[in-house]
Amino acid sequence: MNPKSSPLSRRAFLRGSGVSLALPFMEAMRPLAASAASTAAKPPVRMACLYFPNGVWHPTWFPQKSGRDYEVTPSLEPLQKHRKNLTVFSGLDKKHSHGGDGHYAKTANFLTGLLVKKTTGKDLSVGSMSLDQVAARSTSRFTPLPSLELGIDPVISGIDSIVGYTRLYGSYISWRSPSQPVAREINPQLAFQRLFGVLNAGRSASPADLQRAADRRALLDLVLDDARSLRSSLGRDDQFKLDEYLDSVRELERRIAFFSAADPREWKPSSSPDAANLVAPPGTPDSHQDHVRLMLDLMVLAFQTDSTRVSTFMFANDVSGKNFAGLIPGVNGSHHEFSHHQNKKENSEPYAKINRWHTEQLAYFLDRLAAIPEGDSNLLNNSMIFFGSSLSDGNSHQPDNLPIILAGGGGGTIRGGSHFAAPKGTPLCNLYVSMLERMGAPVDSFGDSTAALAIG
């Protein structure tokens, strides 16, 4: 193949022994003839929605100044490197989350913005399809996977007897319909296999799946011959990009294989909301941070290869009691309990440190995206990374003035670098309308929106 006369398809794959590996965007995918300049391939816009539980400690999160000269607060300090590529929001509200219970209903409608039905689990309803699935409905015809849903904690079932809501509501932010949550993968090995075709999308994992995966050769070994053939036909810049991409896949495989080699443990979903009782399935890192970053790396690869353009990630289920001892100096106790700070320093300080840890993980994700060249820019500029919590403050349990950040350039359509102080009561769904437009899925309204938010 000669890319100079025959541009490489944007949907090109490396293939071998029953598996396929999508390719990143390359210059060889651009029509190079002068007459085709106006129709040159343009990298698509991707969207990731990242959720963290239990709200934030306001004094260390929200800037006092609005606009482009806002001050950097302690919780946002890890993101300073990407300041020009992100917008910090305040004032955004989910009016349909006021009242009801303190947590579950507010998480379930995080990406729908509509009223959640109080139920013990027999008749779930979050009001509508979620933001990510509306976007995926528009982009799915272009990608192998419509969307990618990832998380850390197993799904929690049962009923919270205090509030009378099913705990299932606290385990999902992605909804295919008002009553149908989208299953998410928490095992990095299985997510990797599903993403790159070793397992078919939609199949449930089984012990046999894990054993077959362990017995197989590495994915890159299976497509190596095709990779060598393709490399010989590429220009120098694309050869470098291909090598860099394959190295990143190999490194991710190595990390997943390392963690998967740990002694397997019996695992059953817990019915308790206390994260201390959640036992990870086999193949999952013991380190919480390692687990989180593996999942974020999988999202990067999914976007880099255009395997999907839409993804969601839950750092934890709602009401998470994760103990960050050994991970964050000076923090030893339940995240959920610290969020009920009662304005006491012994609670608010570790609460703020946990907030900062989450923005550190976001910074890691943005670093990875920004490091990948794509077209005339990079993967971060061609993405929208939505990051936030369904509660404003874990002590008050209110859904007004939500802690929301939008990073990335949306394909050059978003001007970052500011603190957007929205008028009190501005619907969060106004931002969703603006995001859907940039995903090629324009809507007149979404959830409780009143207008599109001006983020350009």
PDB file of N, CA and C in Angstrom, residues 14 58 74 92 99 106 111 128 146 164 244 256 288 302 328 402 446:
ATOM      1  N   LEU A  14      -5.368  -3.359  12.639  1.00  0.00           N
ATOM      2  CA  LEU A  14      -4.378  -4.425  12.547  1.00  0.00           C
ATOM      3  C   LEU A  14      -5.102  -5.710  12.915  1.00  0.00           C
ATOM      4  N   HIS A  58     -16.049  23.144  50.158  1.00  0.00           N
ATOM      5  CA  HIS A  58     -16.118  24.372  49.361  1.00  0.00           C
ATOM      6  C   HIS A  58     -14.917  25.307  49.502  1.00  0.00           C
ATOM      7  N   PRO A  74      -6.535  25.105  46.589  1.00  0.00           N
ATOM      8  CA  PRO A  74      -5.766  23.886  46.881  1.00  0.00           C
ATOM      9  C   PRO A  74      -6.281  22.641  46.167  1.00  0.00           C
ATOM     10  N   LEU A  92     -23.978  25.774  39.086  1.00  0.00           N
ATOM     11  CA  LEU A  92     -24.809  24.829  38.338  1.00  0.00           C
ATOM     12  C   LEU A  92     -25.632  23.970  39.297  1.00  0.00           C
ATOM     13  N   GLY A  99     -34.533  17.507  47.643  1.00  0.00           N
ATOM     14  CA  GLY A  99     -35.449  16.607  48.329  1.00  0.00           C
ATOM     15  C   GLY A  99     -35.057  15.166  48.047  1.00  0.00           C
ATOM     16  N   LYS A 106     -29.532  11.316  43.582  1.00  0.00           N
ATOM     17  CA  LYS A 106     -28.723  12.392  43.006  1.00  0.00           C
ATOM     18  C   LYS A 106     -27.637  11.845  42.081  1.00  0.00           C
ATOM     19  N   LEU A 111     -26.478  12.360  35.006  1.00  0.00           N
ATOM     20  CA  LEU A 111     -26.376  12.620  33.568  1.00  0.00           C
ATOM     21  C   LEU A 111     -27.740  12.652  32.878  1.00  0.00           C
ATOM     22  N   SER A 128     -35.026   9.704  31.864  1.00  0.00           N
ATOM     23  CA  SER A 128     -34.669   9.718  30.442  1.00  0.00           C
ATOM     24  C   SER A 128     -33.379   8.944  30.218  1.00  0.00           C
ATOM     25  N   PRO A 146     -20.255   1.363  20.784  1.00  0.00           N
ATOM     26  CA  PRO A 146     -21.047   2.588  20.932  1.00  0.00           C
ATOM     27  C   PRO A 146     -20.534   3.473  22.067  1.00  0.00           C
ATOM     28  N   GLY A 164     -35.291   4.483  51.947  1.00  0.00           N
ATOM     29  CA  GLY A 164     -36.276   3.757  51.157  1.00  0.00           C
ATOM     30  C   GLY A 164     -35.993   3.691  49.676  1.00  0.00           C
ATOM     31  N   GLU A 244       4.946   4.392  18.868  1.00  0.00           N
ATOM     32  CA  GLU A 244       4.563   4.941  20.171  1.00  0.00           C
ATOM     33  C   GLU A 244       3.248   4.332  20.659  1.00  0.00           C
ATOM     34  N   ILE A 256      -1.513  -4.873  33.157  1.00  0.00           N
ATOM     35  CA  ILE A 256      -2.695  -5.682  33.451  1.00  0.00           C
ATOM     36  C   ILE A 256      -2.297  -7.117  33.767  1.00  0.00           C
ATOM     37  N   HIS A 288      -5.725   1.041  45.035  1.00  0.00           N
ATOM     38  CA  HIS A 288      -6.842   1.797  44.467  1.00  0.00           C
ATOM     39  C   HIS A 288      -6.359   2.726  43.351  1.00  0.00           C
ATOM     40  N   ALA A 302      -8.928   3.826  24.130  1.00  0.00           N
ATOM     41  CA  ALA A 302     -10.200   3.742  23.404  1.00  0.00           C
ATOM     42  C   ALA A 302     -10.414   4.971  22.534  1.00  0.00           C
ATOM     43  N   ILE A 328      -3.175   8.541  50.863  1.00  0.00           N
ATOM     44  CA  ILE A 328      -3.104   9.980  51.107  1.00  0.00           C
ATOM     45  C   ILE A 328      -2.576  10.191  52.522  1.00  0.00           C
ATOM     46  N   LEU A 402     -22.909  22.768  42.080  1.00  0.00           N
ATOM     47  CA  LEU A 402     -22.180  21.503  41.945  1.00  0.00           C
ATOM     48  C   LEU A 402     -20.728  21.739  41.532  1.00  0.00           C
ATOM     49  N   PHE A 446     -32.591  19.322  26.979  1.00  0.00           N
ATOM     50  CA  PHE A 446     -32.201  18.060  27.604  1.00  0.00           C
ATOM     51  C   PHE A 446     -32.467  18.184  29.097  1.00  0.00           C
TER      52      PHE A 446
END
